[in-house]
Amino acid sequence: MDREQQGSRVDHRDMRSSSVRAQGLGSAKGGAEHWWAERVSAVALVPLTLWFVASMIALTDSDHAGFIAWLSSPLATIMMILLLIASFHHTALGLQVVIEDYIHSGAKFAAVIAVRLGCFALASAGVVATLRIAMGG
Amino acid sequence: MIAPKTKRPRPLSPNIQNYRPQLTSVLSIVNRITGVALSGAAVVLVVWLLAGASGPQAYAVVQGAIASWIGQIALFGCTFALFQHLCGGIRHLVWDTVHGYELRSIYLSGWAVVAASVVLTIAVWSTALFMGG
C-alpha cells in the first residue's frame, strides 16, 4: 500500500532522492550539449590558432599599413572572424566550467552570465573591427 | 544521534592538498590555468583589432605596449599557454575517441604535450626573432 502510493507519485527514471528533487538540485540535463559544443569549438580552433600563429610570425615588425594589407585579404578576414567566434564560444564554455567548480554561492549565476555576455560582446567587437578593416574603414 | 547541523563537511575529491602532484594532475590543472590565461589573451586580441581599425595612432599605442619588455614577457607566456592548451586539448580529443587510456600511454602523451609545448614556443619565437632581426 505504502509502496503503491509512492510509486504513483515518484518517477522512477529520476534517480535523485526526494529531498534533492524538492530543492531543485541535481543535473540540469544540459551537460551533453555543453560537452559537445566544447569539443566542436576545440576541433575548429586547431587549424584556426595555427593559422593565427603563422600570421603573427609573418607580421613581426610590420607597421599599420602591413597589418591592414594582411587583414583585408579575404582569407585572413574569414579566418579572423572564425577564430573570434570559435575562441569566444570555447572561452565562454570553458570559463563556465571553472566558475561552476569554484563558486558555490549565488555569485555563480552572476559570474556565468557576465562571462556569457562579455564573450558575446568581445566577439562582436572583434568581428566589427575585422570587417571595418576588410571594407577599408 | 548526531544532528545534521553538527555534521562535519565531507571531503571532496579531488582534494589537491592531500595528493602528491603527479604529471597527470599537474597537466590537468595547467590545462585549466592556460585556458583562463588565454581568455585574457583573447581580450588583448580584440583590443589589438579595435586599435588597428581605429587607425595608425591607436595601433602604434597597442604595438608599443606589446613591444615593451613586460608586453614581450606576457606575449611569450601567451605563446606557451596557447601551445600547451592546444596540445593538451588534442590529447583530450584523442581520449574522447576512447584511445590512450593505458597508464603507459597517459604518461607518454603527457610528456609529449610538455615537450611539444616547449619546442613549439621556442620555434615560434626563434622564427619571429630571425625574421624580425
PDB file of C-alpha atoms in Angstrom:
ATOM      1  CA  MET A   1       0.000   0.000   0.000  1.00  0.00           C
ATOM      2  CA  ASP A   2       2.715   2.371   1.068  1.00  0.00           C
ATOM      3  CA  ARG A   3       4.920   1.406  -1.854  1.00  0.00           C
ATOM      4  CA  GLU A   4       1.995   1.717  -4.244  1.00  0.00           C
ATOM      5  CA  GLN A   5       1.288   5.260  -3.117  1.00  0.00           C
ATOM      6  CA  GLN A   6       4.900   6.224  -3.542  1.00  0.00           C
ATOM      7  CA  GLY A   7       5.056   4.579  -6.951  1.00  0.00           C
ATOM      8  CA  SER A   8       2.183   6.664  -8.212  1.00  0.00           C
ATOM      9  CA  ARG A   9       3.905   9.909  -7.322  1.00  0.00           C
ATOM     10  CA  VAL A  10       7.607   9.214  -7.904  1.00  0.00           C
ATOM     11  CA  ASP A  11       9.103   8.976 -11.369  1.00  0.00           C
ATOM     12  CA  HIS A  12      11.487   6.040 -11.016  1.00  0.00           C
ATOM     13  CA  ARG A  13      13.590   7.113 -14.005  1.00  0.00           C
ATOM     14  CA  ASP A  14      14.615  10.093 -11.889  1.00  0.00           C
ATOM     15  CA  MET A  15      17.418   8.706  -9.710  1.00  0.00           C
ATOM     16  CA  ARG A  16      17.517  11.687  -7.330  1.00  0.00           C
ATOM     17  CA  SER A  17      16.260  11.497  -3.734  1.00  0.00           C
ATOM     18  CA  SER A  18      13.010  13.220  -2.780  1.00  0.00           C
ATOM     19  CA  SER A  19      14.712  15.981  -0.776  1.00  0.00           C
ATOM     20  CA  VAL A  20      17.194  16.779  -3.549  1.00  0.00           C
ATOM     21  CA  ARG A  21      14.344  16.913  -6.078  1.00  0.00           C
ATOM     22  CA  ALA A  22      12.393  19.262  -3.824  1.00  0.00           C
ATOM     23  CA  GLN A  23      15.400  21.580  -3.508  1.00  0.00           C
ATOM     24  CA  GLY A  24      15.812  21.681  -7.261  1.00  0.00           C
ATOM     25  CA  LEU A  25      19.299  20.161  -7.115  1.00  0.00           C
ATOM     26  CA  GLY A  26      20.871  17.700  -9.499  1.00  0.00           C
ATOM     27  CA  SER A  27      21.526  17.539 -13.214  1.00  0.00           C
ATOM     28  CA  ALA A  28      20.048  20.236 -15.425  1.00  0.00           C
ATOM     29  CA  LYS A  29      20.409  17.718 -18.300  1.00  0.00           C
ATOM     30  CA  GLY A  30      22.372  20.177 -20.439  1.00  0.00           C
ATOM     31  CA  GLY A  31      25.754  18.546 -19.835  1.00  0.00           C
ATOM     32  CA  ALA A  32      25.981  16.607 -23.089  1.00  0.00           C
ATOM     33  CA  GLU A  33      25.337  19.664 -25.258  1.00  0.00           C
ATOM     34  CA  HIS A  34      27.872  21.739 -23.322  1.00  0.00           C
ATOM     35  CA  TRP A  35      30.453  18.948 -23.646  1.00  0.00           C
ATOM     36  CA  TRP A  36      29.784  18.517 -27.367  1.00  0.00           C
ATOM     37  CA  ALA A  37      29.957  22.274 -28.130  1.00  0.00           C
ATOM     38  CA  GLU A  38      33.287  22.448 -26.284  1.00  0.00           C
ATOM     39  CA  ARG A  39      34.700  19.639 -28.491  1.00  0.00           C
ATOM     40  CA  VAL A  40      33.356  21.124 -31.751  1.00  0.00           C
ATOM     41  CA  SER A  41      34.864  24.540 -30.982  1.00  0.00           C
ATOM     42  CA  ALA A  42      38.126  22.829 -29.935  1.00  0.00           C
ATOM     43  CA  VAL A  43      38.377  20.994 -33.261  1.00  0.00           C
ATOM     44  CA  ALA A  44      37.747  24.259 -35.133  1.00  0.00           C
ATOM     45  CA  LEU A  45      40.391  26.053 -33.071  1.00  0.00           C
ATOM     46  CA  VAL A  46      43.199  23.657 -34.072  1.00  0.00           C
ATOM     47  CA  PRO A  47      43.614  24.972 -37.663  1.00  0.00           C
ATOM     48  CA  LEU A  48      42.468  28.498 -36.714  1.00  0.00           C
ATOM     49  CA  THR A  49      45.090  29.023 -33.985  1.00  0.00           C
ATOM     50  CA  LEU A  50      47.833  27.504 -36.158  1.00  0.00           C
ATOM     51  CA  TRP A  51      46.887  29.963 -38.928  1.00  0.00           C
ATOM     52  CA  PHE A  52      46.914  32.795 -36.372  1.00  0.00           C
ATOM     53  CA  VAL A  53      50.391  31.931 -35.027  1.00  0.00           C
ATOM     54  CA  ALA A  54      51.802  31.643 -38.576  1.00  0.00           C
ATOM     55  CA  SER A  55      50.262  35.036 -39.434  1.00  0.00           C
ATOM     56  CA  MET A  56      51.722  36.647 -36.302  1.00  0.00           C
ATOM     57  CA  ILE A  57      55.199  35.372 -37.233  1.00  0.00           C
ATOM     58  CA  ALA A  58      54.798  36.790 -40.754  1.00  0.00           C
ATOM     59  CA  LEU A  59      53.524  40.079 -39.306  1.00  0.00           C
ATOM     60  CA  THR A  60      56.517  40.570 -36.940  1.00  0.00           C
ATOM     61  CA  ASP A  61      57.777  44.164 -37.066  1.00  0.00           C
ATOM     62  CA  SER A  62      55.168  45.162 -39.631  1.00  0.00           C
ATOM     63  CA  ASP A  63      53.559  48.627 -39.419  1.00  0.00           C
ATOM     64  CA  HIS A  64      49.878  49.627 -39.544  1.00  0.00           C
ATOM     65  CA  ALA A  65      49.819  49.524 -43.365  1.00  0.00           C
ATOM     66  CA  GLY A  66      51.180  45.977 -43.310  1.00  0.00           C
ATOM     67  CA  PHE A  67      48.596  44.962 -40.710  1.00  0.00           C
ATOM     68  CA  ILE A  68      45.740  46.419 -42.825  1.00  0.00           C
ATOM     69  CA  ALA A  69      47.063  44.765 -46.004  1.00  0.00           C
ATOM     70  CA  TRP A  70      47.207  41.403 -44.214  1.00  0.00           C
ATOM     71  CA  LEU A  71      43.764  41.531 -42.563  1.00  0.00           C
ATOM     72  CA  SER A  72      41.974  42.870 -45.674  1.00  0.00           C
ATOM     73  CA  SER A  73      42.838  39.796 -47.715  1.00  0.00           C
ATOM     74  CA  PRO A  74      39.639  37.687 -47.975  1.00  0.00           C
ATOM     75  CA  LEU A  75      41.258  34.586 -46.450  1.00  0.00           C
ATOM     76  CA  ALA A  76      42.606  36.495 -43.421  1.00  0.00           C
ATOM     77  CA  THR A  77      39.247  38.261 -42.900  1.00  0.00           C
ATOM     78  CA  ILE A  78      37.322  34.985 -42.914  1.00  0.00           C
ATOM     79  CA  MET A  79      39.883  33.157 -40.742  1.00  0.00           C
ATOM     80  CA  MET A  80      39.970  36.008 -38.192  1.00  0.00           C
ATOM     81  CA  ILE A  81      36.161  36.095 -37.903  1.00  0.00           C
ATOM     82  CA  LEU A  82      36.044  32.307 -37.497  1.00  0.00           C
ATOM     83  CA  LEU A  83      38.843  32.494 -34.908  1.00  0.00           C
ATOM     84  CA  LEU A  84      36.931  35.135 -32.923  1.00  0.00           C
ATOM     85  CA  ILE A  85      33.666  33.166 -32.960  1.00  0.00           C
ATOM     86  CA  ALA A  86      35.272  29.801 -32.139  1.00  0.00           C
ATOM     87  CA  SER A  87      37.616  31.128 -29.451  1.00  0.00           C
ATOM     88  CA  PHE A  88      34.995  33.203 -27.596  1.00  0.00           C
ATOM     89  CA  HIS A  89      32.484  30.358 -27.802  1.00  0.00           C
ATOM     90  CA  HIS A  90      35.131  27.997 -26.376  1.00  0.00           C
ATOM     91  CA  THR A  91      36.120  30.609 -23.760  1.00  0.00           C
ATOM     92  CA  ALA A  92      32.526  31.044 -22.555  1.00  0.00           C
ATOM     93  CA  LEU A  93      32.060  27.266 -22.238  1.00  0.00           C
ATOM     94  CA  GLY A  94      35.414  26.722 -20.521  1.00  0.00           C
ATOM     95  CA  LEU A  95      35.135  29.613 -18.049  1.00  0.00           C
ATOM     96  CA  GLN A  96      31.608  28.458 -17.138  1.00  0.00           C
ATOM     97  CA  VAL A  97      33.008  25.091 -16.016  1.00  0.00           C
ATOM     98  CA  VAL A  98      35.751  26.827 -14.000  1.00  0.00           C
ATOM     99  CA  ILE A  99      33.172  29.101 -12.327  1.00  0.00           C
ATOM    100  CA  GLU A 100      30.848  26.191 -11.537  1.00  0.00           C
ATOM    101  CA  ASP A 101      33.751  24.276  -9.987  1.00  0.00           C
ATOM    102  CA  TYR A 102      34.939  27.023  -7.628  1.00  0.00           C
ATOM    103  CA  ILE A 103      31.995  29.347  -6.908  1.00  0.00           C
ATOM    104  CA  HIS A 104      29.175  27.790  -4.913  1.00  0.00           C
ATOM    105  CA  SER A 105      27.255  30.903  -3.841  1.00  0.00           C
ATOM    106  CA  GLY A 106      24.666  32.940  -5.702  1.00  0.00           C
ATOM    107  CA  ALA A 107      27.564  34.798  -7.338  1.00  0.00           C
ATOM    108  CA  LYS A 108      27.961  31.722  -9.556  1.00  0.00           C
ATOM    109  CA  PHE A 109      24.999  32.680 -11.744  1.00  0.00           C
ATOM    110  CA  ALA A 110      26.091  36.321 -11.932  1.00  0.00           C
ATOM    111  CA  ALA A 111      29.596  35.224 -12.961  1.00  0.00           C
ATOM    112  CA  VAL A 112      28.323  32.808 -15.632  1.00  0.00           C
ATOM    113  CA  ILE A 113      26.019  35.498 -17.054  1.00  0.00           C
ATOM    114  CA  ALA A 114      28.849  38.068 -17.009  1.00  0.00           C
ATOM    115  CA  VAL A 115      31.169  35.639 -18.838  1.00  0.00           C
ATOM    116  CA  ARG A 116      28.499  34.803 -21.446  1.00  0.00           C
ATOM    117  CA  LEU A 117      27.661  38.453 -22.129  1.00  0.00           C
ATOM    118  CA  GLY A 118      31.312  39.529 -22.034  1.00  0.00           C
ATOM    119  CA  CYS A 119      32.343  36.865 -24.549  1.00  0.00           C
ATOM    120  CA  PHE A 120      29.441  37.781 -26.820  1.00  0.00           C
ATOM    121  CA  ALA A 121      30.329  41.493 -26.663  1.00  0.00           C
ATOM    122  CA  LEU A 122      34.057  40.901 -27.256  1.00  0.00           C
ATOM    123  CA  ALA A 123      33.451  38.539 -30.183  1.00  0.00           C
ATOM    124  CA  SER A 124      31.066  41.080 -31.752  1.00  0.00           C
ATOM    125  CA  ALA A 125      33.560  43.923 -31.265  1.00  0.00           C
ATOM    126  CA  GLY A 126      36.337  41.850 -32.837  1.00  0.00           C
ATOM    127  CA  VAL A 127      34.187  40.874 -35.825  1.00  0.00           C
ATOM    128  CA  VAL A 128      33.110  44.503 -36.406  1.00  0.00           C
ATOM    129  CA  ALA A 129      36.737  45.703 -36.201  1.00  0.00           C
ATOM    130  CA  THR A 130      37.825  42.992 -38.675  1.00  0.00           C
ATOM    131  CA  LEU A 131      35.010  43.857 -41.110  1.00  0.00           C
ATOM    132  CA  ARG A 132      35.778  47.588 -40.874  1.00  0.00           C
ATOM    133  CA  ILE A 133      39.381  46.863 -41.847  1.00  0.00           C
ATOM    134  CA  ALA A 134      38.262  44.471 -44.626  1.00  0.00           C
ATOM    135  CA  MET A 135      35.832  47.041 -46.038  1.00  0.00           C
ATOM    136  CA  GLY A 136      38.516  49.721 -45.950  1.00  0.00           C
ATOM    137  CA  GLY A 137      37.342  51.666 -42.852  1.00  0.00           C
TER     138      GLY A 137
ATOM    139  CA  MET B   1      22.279  10.856  17.483  1.00  0.00           C
ATOM    140  CA  ILE B   2      24.274  13.404  15.571  1.00  0.00           C
ATOM    141  CA  ALA B   3      22.176  16.316  14.458  1.00  0.00           C
ATOM    142  CA  PRO B   4      22.596  17.234  10.755  1.00  0.00           C
ATOM    143  CA  LYS B   5      23.844  20.704  11.715  1.00  0.00           C
ATOM    144  CA  THR B   6      26.900  19.359  13.562  1.00  0.00           C
ATOM    145  CA  LYS B   7      27.851  17.097  10.625  1.00  0.00           C
ATOM    146  CA  ARG B   8      31.431  17.729   9.542  1.00  0.00           C
ATOM    147  CA  PRO B   9      31.880  18.833   5.921  1.00  0.00           C
ATOM    148  CA  ARG B  10      32.659  15.719   3.929  1.00  0.00           C
ATOM    149  CA  PRO B  11      35.885  15.608   1.897  1.00  0.00           C
ATOM    150  CA  LEU B  12      35.507  16.443  -1.769  1.00  0.00           C
ATOM    151  CA  SER B  13      37.524  14.721  -4.479  1.00  0.00           C
ATOM    152  CA  PRO B  14      39.996  15.594  -5.944  1.00  0.00           C
ATOM    153  CA  ASN B  15      41.463  17.030  -2.769  1.00  0.00           C
ATOM    154  CA  ILE B  16      44.631  18.553  -4.212  1.00  0.00           C
ATOM    155  CA  GLN B  17      46.040  19.494  -0.776  1.00  0.00           C
ATOM    156  CA  ASN B  18      46.354  15.817   0.173  1.00  0.00           C
ATOM    157  CA  TYR B  19      47.614  14.365  -3.092  1.00  0.00           C
ATOM    158  CA  ARG B  20      51.235  14.275  -4.226  1.00  0.00           C
ATOM    159  CA  PRO B  21      51.465  16.190  -7.515  1.00  0.00           C
ATOM    160  CA  GLN B  22      51.881  13.855 -10.491  1.00  0.00           C
ATOM    161  CA  LEU B  23      52.323  14.570 -14.197  1.00  0.00           C
ATOM    162  CA  THR B  24      48.661  13.707 -14.786  1.00  0.00           C
ATOM    163  CA  SER B  25      47.257  16.026 -12.107  1.00  0.00           C
ATOM    164  CA  VAL B  26      49.757  18.823 -12.871  1.00  0.00           C
ATOM    165  CA  LEU B  27      48.885  18.767 -16.599  1.00  0.00           C
ATOM    166  CA  SER B  28      45.189  18.778 -15.732  1.00  0.00           C
ATOM    167  CA  ILE B  29      45.432  21.946 -13.646  1.00  0.00           C
ATOM    168  CA  VAL B  30      47.934  23.547 -16.067  1.00  0.00           C
ATOM    169  CA  ASN B  31      45.441  22.989 -18.906  1.00  0.00           C
ATOM    170  CA  ARG B  32      42.852  24.885 -16.893  1.00  0.00           C
ATOM    171  CA  ILE B  33      45.267  27.699 -15.939  1.00  0.00           C
ATOM    172  CA  THR B  34      46.415  28.171 -19.556  1.00  0.00           C
ATOM    173  CA  GLY B  35      42.770  28.178 -20.648  1.00  0.00           C
ATOM    174  CA  VAL B  36      41.971  31.012 -18.242  1.00  0.00           C
ATOM    175  CA  ALA B  37      45.156  32.856 -19.322  1.00  0.00           C
ATOM    176  CA  LEU B  38      44.115  32.528 -22.966  1.00  0.00           C
ATOM    177  CA  SER B  39      40.781  34.167 -22.116  1.00  0.00           C
ATOM    178  CA  GLY B  40      42.836  37.224 -21.177  1.00  0.00           C
ATOM    179  CA  ALA B  41      44.852  36.893 -24.390  1.00  0.00           C
ATOM    180  CA  ALA B  42      41.596  36.818 -26.391  1.00  0.00           C
ATOM    181  CA  VAL B  43      40.635  40.170 -24.826  1.00  0.00           C
ATOM    182  CA  VAL B  44      44.007  41.607 -25.932  1.00  0.00           C
ATOM    183  CA  LEU B  45      43.364  40.251 -29.445  1.00  0.00           C
ATOM    184  CA  VAL B  46      40.108  42.231 -29.633  1.00  0.00           C
ATOM    185  CA  VAL B  47      41.798  45.378 -28.245  1.00  0.00           C
ATOM    186  CA  TRP B  48      44.522  44.958 -30.907  1.00  0.00           C
ATOM    187  CA  LEU B  49      41.910  44.582 -33.703  1.00  0.00           C
ATOM    188  CA  LEU B  50      39.911  47.598 -32.457  1.00  0.00           C
ATOM    189  CA  ALA B  51      43.100  49.697 -32.331  1.00  0.00           C
ATOM    190  CA  GLY B  52      44.005  48.558 -35.840  1.00  0.00           C
ATOM    191  CA  ALA B  53      40.545  49.521 -37.084  1.00  0.00           C
ATOM    192  CA  SER B  54      40.677  52.980 -35.474  1.00  0.00           C
ATOM    193  CA  GLY B  55      43.936  53.965 -37.181  1.00  0.00           C
ATOM    194  CA  PRO B  56      47.750  54.084 -37.152  1.00  0.00           C
ATOM    195  CA  GLN B  57      47.977  56.108 -33.893  1.00  0.00           C
ATOM    196  CA  ALA B  58      45.894  53.750 -31.748  1.00  0.00           C
ATOM    197  CA  TYR B  59      47.593  50.780 -33.412  1.00  0.00           C
ATOM    198  CA  ALA B  60      51.033  52.197 -32.526  1.00  0.00           C
ATOM    199  CA  VAL B  61      49.992  52.542 -28.854  1.00  0.00           C
ATOM    200  CA  VAL B  62      48.964  48.856 -28.620  1.00  0.00           C
ATOM    201  CA  GLN B  63      52.013  47.712 -30.597  1.00  0.00           C
ATOM    202  CA  GLY B  64      54.200  49.779 -28.247  1.00  0.00           C
ATOM    203  CA  ALA B  65      52.656  48.111 -25.198  1.00  0.00           C
ATOM    204  CA  ILE B  66      53.247  44.669 -26.713  1.00  0.00           C
ATOM    205  CA  ALA B  67      56.838  45.614 -27.678  1.00  0.00           C
ATOM    206  CA  SER B  68      57.670  46.726 -24.099  1.00  0.00           C
ATOM    207  CA  TRP B  69      59.597  44.189 -22.007  1.00  0.00           C
ATOM    208  CA  ILE B  70      56.565  43.392 -19.860  1.00  0.00           C
ATOM    209  CA  GLY B  71      54.487  43.018 -23.027  1.00  0.00           C
ATOM    210  CA  GLN B  72      57.048  40.662 -24.528  1.00  0.00           C
ATOM    211  CA  ILE B  73      57.105  38.510 -21.373  1.00  0.00           C
ATOM    212  CA  ALA B  74      53.290  38.359 -21.445  1.00  0.00           C
ATOM    213  CA  LEU B  75      53.339  37.507 -25.167  1.00  0.00           C
ATOM    214  CA  PHE B  76      55.898  34.753 -24.551  1.00  0.00           C
ATOM    215  CA  GLY B  77      53.706  33.389 -21.755  1.00  0.00           C
ATOM    216  CA  CYS B  78      50.661  33.536 -24.048  1.00  0.00           C
ATOM    217  CA  THR B  79      52.553  31.646 -26.776  1.00  0.00           C
ATOM    218  CA  PHE B  80      53.379  28.868 -24.318  1.00  0.00           C
ATOM    219  CA  ALA B  81      49.813  28.898 -22.937  1.00  0.00           C
ATOM    220  CA  LEU B  82      48.430  28.615 -26.462  1.00  0.00           C
ATOM    221  CA  PHE B  83      50.609  25.639 -27.397  1.00  0.00           C
ATOM    222  CA  GLN B  84      50.068  23.925 -24.031  1.00  0.00           C
ATOM    223  CA  HIS B  85      46.290  24.289 -24.299  1.00  0.00           C
ATOM    224  CA  LEU B  86      46.377  23.258 -27.984  1.00  0.00           C
ATOM    225  CA  CYS B  87      48.493  20.133 -27.385  1.00  0.00           C
ATOM    226  CA  GLY B  88      46.655  19.315 -24.149  1.00  0.00           C
ATOM    227  CA  GLY B  89      43.366  19.807 -25.997  1.00  0.00           C
ATOM    228  CA  ILE B  90      44.406  17.428 -28.787  1.00  0.00           C
ATOM    229  CA  ARG B  91      45.321  14.889 -26.046  1.00  0.00           C
ATOM    230  CA  HIS B  92      41.792  15.288 -24.676  1.00  0.00           C
ATOM    231  CA  LEU B  93      40.254  14.863 -28.143  1.00  0.00           C
ATOM    232  CA  VAL B  94      42.201  11.600 -28.571  1.00  0.00           C
ATOM    233  CA  TRP B  95      40.900  10.436 -25.161  1.00  0.00           C
ATOM    234  CA  ASP B  96      37.370  11.273 -26.358  1.00  0.00           C
ATOM    235  CA  THR B  97      37.790   8.611 -29.065  1.00  0.00           C
ATOM    236  CA  VAL B  98      38.428   6.104 -26.203  1.00  0.00           C
ATOM    237  CA  HIS B  99      42.121   5.714 -27.053  1.00  0.00           C
ATOM    238  CA  GLY B 100      45.282   6.099 -24.985  1.00  0.00           C
ATOM    239  CA  TYR B 101      43.916   5.286 -21.536  1.00  0.00           C
ATOM    240  CA  GLU B 102      46.649   2.770 -20.590  1.00  0.00           C
ATOM    241  CA  LEU B 103      48.906   4.144 -17.836  1.00  0.00           C
ATOM    242  CA  ARG B 104      51.916   3.991 -20.186  1.00  0.00           C
ATOM    243  CA  SER B 105      50.057   5.891 -22.931  1.00  0.00           C
ATOM    244  CA  ILE B 106      48.852   8.512 -20.452  1.00  0.00           C
ATOM    245  CA  TYR B 107      52.401   9.288 -19.304  1.00  0.00           C
ATOM    246  CA  LEU B 108      53.759   9.107 -22.862  1.00  0.00           C
ATOM    247  CA  SER B 109      51.159  11.581 -24.197  1.00  0.00           C
ATOM    248  CA  GLY B 110      51.627  13.747 -21.095  1.00  0.00           C
ATOM    249  CA  TRP B 111      55.366  14.142 -21.652  1.00  0.00           C
ATOM    250  CA  ALA B 112      54.708  14.605 -25.386  1.00  0.00           C
ATOM    251  CA  VAL B 113      52.438  17.569 -24.538  1.00  0.00           C
ATOM    252  CA  VAL B 114      55.152  19.094 -22.300  1.00  0.00           C
ATOM    253  CA  ALA B 115      57.872  18.620 -24.956  1.00  0.00           C
ATOM    254  CA  ALA B 116      55.719  19.829 -27.874  1.00  0.00           C
ATOM    255  CA  SER B 117      54.587  22.961 -25.984  1.00  0.00           C
ATOM    256  CA  VAL B 118      58.172  23.935 -25.124  1.00  0.00           C
ATOM    257  CA  VAL B 119      59.590  23.115 -28.586  1.00  0.00           C
ATOM    258  CA  LEU B 120      56.786  24.930 -30.479  1.00  0.00           C
ATOM    259  CA  THR B 121      57.062  28.022 -28.235  1.00  0.00           C
ATOM    260  CA  ILE B 122      60.827  28.227 -28.795  1.00  0.00           C
ATOM    261  CA  ALA B 123      60.408  27.516 -32.541  1.00  0.00           C
ATOM    262  CA  VAL B 124      57.859  30.336 -32.966  1.00  0.00           C
ATOM    263  CA  TRP B 125      59.962  32.861 -31.067  1.00  0.00           C
ATOM    264  CA  SER B 126      63.208  31.951 -32.846  1.00  0.00           C
ATOM    265  CA  THR B 127      61.483  32.223 -36.231  1.00  0.00           C
ATOM    266  CA  ALA B 128      59.936  35.590 -35.329  1.00  0.00           C
ATOM    267  CA  LEU B 129      63.235  36.942 -33.957  1.00  0.00           C
ATOM    268  CA  PHE B 130      65.111  35.623 -37.009  1.00  0.00           C
ATOM    269  CA  MET B 131      62.610  37.270 -39.390  1.00  0.00           C
ATOM    270  CA  GLY B 132      62.498  40.490 -37.389  1.00  0.00           C
ATOM    271  CA  GLY B 133      66.278  40.687 -36.952  1.00  0.00           C
TER     272      GLY B 133
END
